[in-house]
Coordinates of C-alpha atoms in Angstrom, one line a residue:
V1 CA -12.5 -51.2 -31.5
F2 CA -12.8 -49.4 -34.9
R3 CA -12.0 -45.8 -34.1
Y4 CA -14.8 -44.6 -36.4
N5 CA -16.7 -46.9 -38.6
F6 CA -16.0 -50.5 -39.7
S7 CA -17.5 -52.8 -43.2
L8 CA -19.1 -56.0 -42.8
D9 CA -15.7 -57.3 -44.3
D10 CA -14.1 -56.0 -40.9
A11 CA -16.6 -57.3 -38.4
L12 CA -16.5 -60.9 -40.1
F13 CA -12.6 -60.7 -40.1
I14 CA -12.7 -59.7 -36.1
Q15 CA -15.2 -62.6 -35.6
A16 CA -13.4 -65.2 -36.9
R17 CA -10.0 -64.2 -36.0
T18 CA -11.4 -64.4 -32.3
D19 CA -12.9 -68.0 -32.7
G20 CA -16.7 -66.5 -33.3
D21 CA -19.3 -67.4 -35.1
P22 CA -19.3 -65.4 -38.7
G23 CA -22.8 -66.6 -39.5
I24 CA -24.4 -64.2 -36.7
V25 CA -22.6 -61.0 -37.6
E26 CA -25.3 -60.0 -40.3
P27 CA -28.2 -60.3 -38.3
A28 CA -26.5 -58.8 -35.6
L29 CA -26.1 -55.8 -37.6
G30 CA -29.2 -55.6 -38.6
F31 CA -30.7 -56.0 -35.0
F32 CA -28.6 -53.0 -33.8
E33 CA -29.6 -51.2 -37.1
R34 CA -32.9 -51.4 -36.0
E35 CA -32.5 -50.8 -32.7
D36 CA -30.9 -47.2 -33.8
I37 CA -27.4 -48.3 -32.4
L38 CA -26.2 -48.6 -35.7
W39 CA -26.1 -47.0 -39.0
Q40 CA -24.6 -47.9 -42.9
E41 CA -24.1 -45.8 -45.6
K42 CA -22.4 -47.7 -48.6
G43 CA -22.0 -50.7 -46.8
I44 CA -20.2 -48.6 -44.0
W45 CA -21.4 -48.9 -40.4
F46 CA -21.4 -46.3 -37.8
F47 CA -22.3 -45.9 -34.1
R48 CA -25.3 -43.8 -33.8
H49 CA -24.2 -42.5 -30.5
D50 CA -20.5 -41.8 -29.3
L51 CA -21.7 -42.5 -26.0
F52 CA -23.1 -45.6 -26.3
K53 CA -19.9 -46.7 -28.3
T54 CA -17.4 -45.4 -25.5
A55 CA -19.5 -47.6 -22.5
L56 CA -19.1 -50.5 -24.4
Y57 CA -15.7 -50.1 -25.5
D58 CA -15.2 -49.4 -21.6
S59 CA -16.8 -52.9 -20.9
L60 CA -14.0 -54.6 -22.5
L61 CA -11.0 -56.2 -20.3
N62 CA -7.9 -54.3 -21.0
Y63 CA -6.4 -57.5 -22.3
N64 CA -9.1 -58.2 -25.1
K65 CA -8.7 -54.7 -26.4
K66 CA -5.2 -55.0 -27.0
I67 CA -6.1 -58.2 -29.1
L68 CA -8.6 -56.6 -30.8
H69 CA -6.6 -53.5 -31.7
G70 CA -3.7 -55.6 -32.9
L71 CA -6.0 -57.8 -35.2
V72 CA -7.5 -54.1 -36.5
V73 CA -3.9 -53.3 -37.3
E74 CA -3.5 -56.7 -39.2
L75 CA -6.4 -55.6 -41.1
M76 CA -5.2 -52.2 -41.7
R77 CA -1.7 -53.7 -43.0
R78 CA -3.8 -55.2 -45.7
Q79 CA -5.0 -52.1 -47.5
A80 CA -3.1 -50.5 -50.0
T81 CA -3.0 -47.3 -48.2
P82 CA -4.2 -47.4 -44.8
H83 CA -4.9 -44.3 -42.7
P84 CA -2.3 -43.1 -40.9
V85 CA -3.6 -41.8 -38.1
R86 CA -6.0 -44.4 -37.8
L87 CA -2.6 -47.1 -38.4
V88 CA -0.6 -45.3 -35.4
Y89 CA -3.5 -44.9 -33.0
H90 CA -4.2 -48.9 -33.1
L91 CA -0.5 -49.7 -33.0
I92 CA -0.2 -47.7 -30.3
R93 CA -3.6 -49.1 -28.5
C94 CA -2.1 -52.3 -28.5
E95 CA 1.4 -51.3 -27.2
Q96 CA 3.7 -51.8 -30.7
Y97 CA 4.9 -48.3 -29.5
Q98 CA 8.5 -48.7 -31.6
T99 CA 6.1 -50.0 -34.4
A100 CA 4.0 -46.7 -34.3
I101 CA 7.1 -44.5 -34.2
E102 CA 8.1 -45.8 -37.3
T103 CA 5.2 -45.5 -38.9
L104 CA 4.8 -42.0 -38.1
Q105 CA 7.9 -40.9 -38.9
T106 CA 7.6 -42.2 -42.2
T107 CA 3.8 -40.7 -42.6
P108 CA 4.0 -37.4 -45.1
D109 CA 2.2 -35.5 -43.1
A110 CA 3.5 -36.3 -39.9
L111 CA 4.8 -32.3 -39.7
T112 CA 1.5 -30.9 -40.6
N113 CA -1.3 -33.2 -39.1
L114 CA -2.1 -32.2 -35.9
E115 CA -4.4 -35.3 -35.2
F116 CA -0.4 -36.4 -34.5
V117 CA -0.7 -34.5 -31.5
P118 CA -2.4 -36.5 -28.8
L119 CA -0.7 -39.9 -30.4
I120 CA 2.8 -38.5 -30.0
D121 CA 2.3 -37.1 -26.5
N122 CA 0.7 -40.8 -26.0
L123 CA 3.6 -42.4 -26.9
L124 CA 5.9 -39.8 -24.9
E125 CA 4.0 -41.2 -22.0
N126 CA 4.5 -45.0 -22.4
L127 CA 8.3 -45.1 -23.7
D128 CA 10.8 -46.3 -21.6
S129 CA 12.2 -43.1 -19.9
A130 CA 15.7 -44.5 -20.5
D131 CA 15.2 -44.4 -24.8
H132 CA 16.1 -41.2 -25.2
N133 CA 16.5 -41.6 -28.9
S134 CA 12.9 -41.9 -29.4
R135 CA 11.5 -39.7 -26.8
R136 CA 14.1 -37.1 -28.8
S137 CA 12.8 -37.8 -32.2
L138 CA 9.2 -37.6 -31.2
S139 CA 9.8 -34.3 -29.2
L140 CA 11.4 -32.6 -32.2
T141 CA 8.5 -34.3 -34.8
K142 CA 6.1 -32.3 -32.3
A143 CA 7.8 -29.2 -31.8
G144 CA 7.9 -29.1 -35.8
L145 CA 4.0 -30.1 -36.4
L146 CA 3.1 -27.4 -34.2
L147 CA 5.4 -25.0 -35.7
N148 CA 4.0 -26.0 -39.2
N149 CA 0.4 -25.0 -37.6
G150 CA 1.3 -21.7 -36.0
L151 CA 1.5 -22.8 -32.6
N152 CA 4.5 -21.2 -31.8
A153 CA 4.2 -21.0 -28.1
Q154 CA 3.4 -24.3 -27.3
A155 CA 6.4 -25.2 -29.8
D156 CA 8.7 -22.7 -28.3
S157 CA 8.3 -24.0 -24.8
L158 CA 9.1 -27.3 -26.1
L159 CA 12.3 -26.4 -27.7
K160 CA 13.5 -24.6 -24.8
D161 CA 13.0 -27.4 -23.0
L162 CA 15.0 -30.1 -25.7
L163 CA 17.6 -27.5 -25.7
L164 CA 18.1 -27.4 -21.9
Q165 CA 17.7 -31.2 -21.8
A166 CA 20.7 -31.5 -24.8
F167 CA 23.0 -28.8 -22.9
T168 CA 22.4 -31.2 -19.8
D169 CA 23.3 -34.3 -21.3
T170 CA 25.4 -33.3 -24.0
D171 CA 23.2 -34.7 -26.4
Q172 CA 24.5 -32.9 -29.7
R173 CA 21.5 -34.5 -32.0
C174 CA 19.1 -32.8 -30.3
A175 CA 20.5 -29.5 -29.8
A176 CA 21.0 -30.2 -33.8
G177 CA 17.8 -30.9 -34.2
A178 CA 15.8 -28.3 -32.2
Y179 CA 18.2 -25.6 -33.5
H180 CA 17.6 -27.1 -37.2
L181 CA 13.7 -26.5 -36.6
L182 CA 14.5 -22.9 -35.3
A183 CA 16.5 -21.7 -38.2
H184 CA 13.8 -23.0 -40.4
Y185 CA 11.3 -20.8 -38.5
N186 CA 12.7 -17.9 -37.9
R187 CA 13.7 -17.6 -41.5
Q188 CA 10.3 -18.4 -42.6
S189 CA 8.9 -15.5 -40.1
F190 CA 11.8 -13.0 -41.4
R191 CA 13.6 -13.4 -38.3
F192 CA 16.8 -13.2 -39.9
Q193 CA 19.4 -12.5 -37.0
K194 CA 18.0 -15.4 -35.0
A195 CA 17.7 -17.6 -38.3
A196 CA 21.5 -17.6 -38.9
F197 CA 22.5 -17.9 -35.2
C198 CA 20.3 -20.6 -35.2
G199 CA 21.6 -22.0 -38.4
R200 CA 25.0 -22.0 -37.1
K201 CA 24.4 -23.8 -34.1
A202 CA 22.6 -26.6 -35.8
L203 CA 25.7 -26.6 -38.6
A204 CA 28.0 -26.9 -36.1
S205 CA 26.1 -29.8 -33.7
Y206 CA 25.6 -31.7 -36.7
G207 CA 29.3 -31.2 -37.4
Q208 CA 29.9 -33.5 -34.8
I209 CA 27.7 -36.3 -35.5
D210 CA 28.3 -39.0 -38.3
G211 CA 25.7 -39.5 -41.2
T212 CA 24.3 -36.0 -41.3
Q213 CA 25.1 -34.7 -44.5
E214 CA 21.7 -34.2 -45.5
E215 CA 20.9 -32.5 -42.4
Q216 CA 24.0 -30.1 -43.0
A217 CA 22.7 -29.4 -46.6
E218 CA 19.4 -28.5 -45.3
I219 CA 21.1 -26.1 -42.9
L220 CA 23.3 -24.7 -45.7
S221 CA 20.5 -24.0 -47.9
I222 CA 18.7 -22.1 -45.2
L223 CA 21.9 -19.9 -44.5
C224 CA 22.6 -19.3 -47.8
L225 CA 18.6 -18.2 -48.6
N226 CA 18.6 -16.4 -45.2
A227 CA 21.8 -14.4 -46.2
T228 CA 20.1 -13.9 -49.7
A229 CA 17.3 -12.2 -48.3
Q230 CA 19.4 -10.0 -46.0
G231 CA 21.3 -8.8 -49.1
Q232 CA 24.7 -10.6 -48.0
Q233 CA 25.3 -12.0 -51.5
N234 CA 28.9 -12.5 -50.6
L235 CA 27.7 -14.8 -47.3
A236 CA 25.3 -16.7 -49.4
L237 CA 27.4 -17.4 -52.3
D238 CA 30.0 -18.7 -49.7
H239 CA 26.9 -20.7 -48.1
L240 CA 26.0 -21.8 -51.5
A241 CA 30.0 -22.9 -52.6
E242 CA 29.6 -25.1 -49.4
L243 CA 26.9 -26.6 -49.9
A244 CA 27.8 -27.5 -53.6
K245 CA 31.0 -28.9 -52.1
L246 CA 28.9 -31.2 -49.7
A247 CA 26.7 -32.1 -52.2
A248 CA 29.5 -33.3 -54.8
G249 CA 28.1 -36.8 -56.2
T250 CA 25.0 -37.4 -54.1
P251 CA 22.1 -37.3 -56.0
A252 CA 19.9 -36.0 -52.8
L253 CA 22.0 -33.2 -51.5
E254 CA 22.5 -32.0 -55.3
A255 CA 18.2 -31.9 -55.3
I256 CA 18.8 -29.7 -52.3
L257 CA 21.3 -27.5 -53.9
R258 CA 19.4 -27.6 -57.2
Q259 CA 16.3 -26.2 -55.5
T260 CA 18.3 -23.5 -53.1
R261 CA 19.6 -22.5 -56.8
I262 CA 16.0 -21.8 -58.0
D263 CA 15.0 -19.9 -54.9
R264 CA 17.9 -17.7 -54.6
A265 CA 17.5 -16.6 -58.5
L266 CA 13.7 -16.4 -57.8
F267 CA 14.5 -14.2 -54.8
L268 CA 16.7 -12.2 -56.6
G269 CA 14.0 -11.7 -59.9
N270 CA 16.3 -13.5 -62.2
Y271 CA 13.6 -15.3 -63.1
R272 CA 15.1 -17.2 -66.5
E273 CA 17.7 -18.5 -64.6
A274 CA 15.4 -20.0 -62.4
R275 CA 13.4 -21.4 -65.1
S276 CA 16.2 -23.0 -66.6
L277 CA 17.5 -24.4 -63.5
G278 CA 13.7 -25.8 -63.0
Q279 CA 13.4 -27.1 -67.2
D280 CA 17.3 -28.9 -66.6
W281 CA 16.0 -30.7 -63.3
K282 CA 12.8 -31.6 -65.7
I283 CA 10.3 -30.6 -63.4
D284 CA 7.0 -28.8 -64.0
W285 CA 7.7 -25.1 -63.4
A286 CA 4.3 -24.5 -61.2
Q287 CA 6.1 -27.0 -58.9
L288 CA 8.9 -24.7 -57.9
R289 CA 8.8 -23.1 -54.1
V290 CA 8.4 -19.1 -55.1
V291 CA 9.5 -18.1 -52.0
E292 CA 10.5 -14.2 -53.3
L293 CA 7.3 -13.3 -53.8
V294 CA 6.4 -13.1 -50.0
P295 CA 7.7 -9.7 -49.4
K296 CA 6.1 -8.2 -52.5
L297 CA 2.9 -9.6 -51.4
A298 CA 3.4 -8.5 -48.0
D299 CA 3.4 -4.8 -49.5
W300 CA 0.1 -5.3 -50.4
T301 CA -1.5 -6.8 -47.9
G302 CA 0.1 -4.9 -45.1
H303 CA 1.4 -7.8 -43.4
C304 CA 4.0 -10.6 -44.0
C305 CA 2.6 -14.0 -45.4
P306 CA 3.9 -17.2 -43.8
V307 CA 6.8 -18.4 -47.0
G308 CA 5.2 -21.7 -46.8
A309 CA 1.8 -21.0 -47.4
E310 CA 0.7 -23.4 -50.2
M311 CA -2.0 -20.6 -51.7
V312 CA 0.2 -18.0 -51.9
Q313 CA 2.7 -20.0 -53.2
A314 CA 0.2 -21.8 -55.8
L315 CA -1.1 -18.3 -57.2
C316 CA 2.1 -16.2 -57.6
C317 CA 3.7 -19.7 -59.4
L318 CA 0.4 -19.3 -61.7
A319 CA 1.1 -15.6 -62.0
F320 CA 4.7 -15.0 -62.3
T321 CA 5.6 -18.2 -65.0
D322 CA 5.6 -18.1 -68.3
R323 CA 3.3 -14.5 -68.3
L324 CA 7.0 -12.7 -66.7
V325 CA 9.1 -14.7 -68.4
N326 CA 7.8 -14.3 -72.1
G327 CA 5.5 -11.8 -71.6
N328 CA 5.2 -8.3 -70.5
D329 CA 2.9 -8.3 -67.7
S330 CA 3.5 -5.4 -65.1
W331 CA 3.6 -6.5 -61.3
Q332 CA 0.2 -4.7 -60.7
D333 CA -1.4 -7.2 -63.5
L334 CA -0.1 -9.8 -62.2
K335 CA -1.0 -8.9 -58.7
S336 CA -4.7 -8.8 -59.6
Q337 CA -4.4 -12.2 -60.9
A338 CA -3.0 -13.5 -57.7
E339 CA -5.8 -11.7 -55.8

């Protein structure tokens, strides 16, 4: 039942909760180890052969599988930081679908870890077809995950289906979510006109839904930076003013506004302003997202790097911080350091 491995304490817990005799666990583990069925490393037990593990699991009744997966969930929830993919997997297996969705959507790497894709597919297969909200939310999460991992064709197909569904069912939230993802992706891919179109569509859809101020702020940020990259500075300032008006008095939205101002200043080469904004915000300069460097990087690499590339951002932050603001290093010197 354990997906990858287990400890002695895990086995003792399952044995006790299923009314078994905990006294047989250690002798049984020793026997299976001698028979080359299990092996251990630092107190963690593994199956030697996946085929044997699969056959053993398939021999269990489905009802018993559900009970055992539920016990594994109980066991994992006692951990300080349970492995999110494994937890969602066991929640699905014990048919706690709504809890699995909530766990998935609150996991920090839900939009980057491809291991979640088959789990999302499994949830979509098992959810009630009438549960439109959960299905929409999962589909948008999957689309974002695919986009963030460069699987653009799959994501594009999924987003087209979502938009078709949104128009058919007059589902503004579905349309807003799909256009939101497309606006973000197209801006990162330097498709500025498409980003602007999708951003305006998302903003219009969010405007018809209560409680979407944070989403509207994110879209205004995308539109502002998109216009900045296009050289449409008056339009960018209009979006920034609209974002400032929306964010007034709301800390979460003010954080989006501040980050947008930093990103815009960096793109325009106003490094002192960006640094000042970062220091006022009491954050580490090296954590700033240096999105304006990507076009310069593209000049010397010969292709456009993704704006979200973590390594590019980290190297360029290191190269452009104190040296550019306080020193006299040239772009060529900094480029060499980044390389």
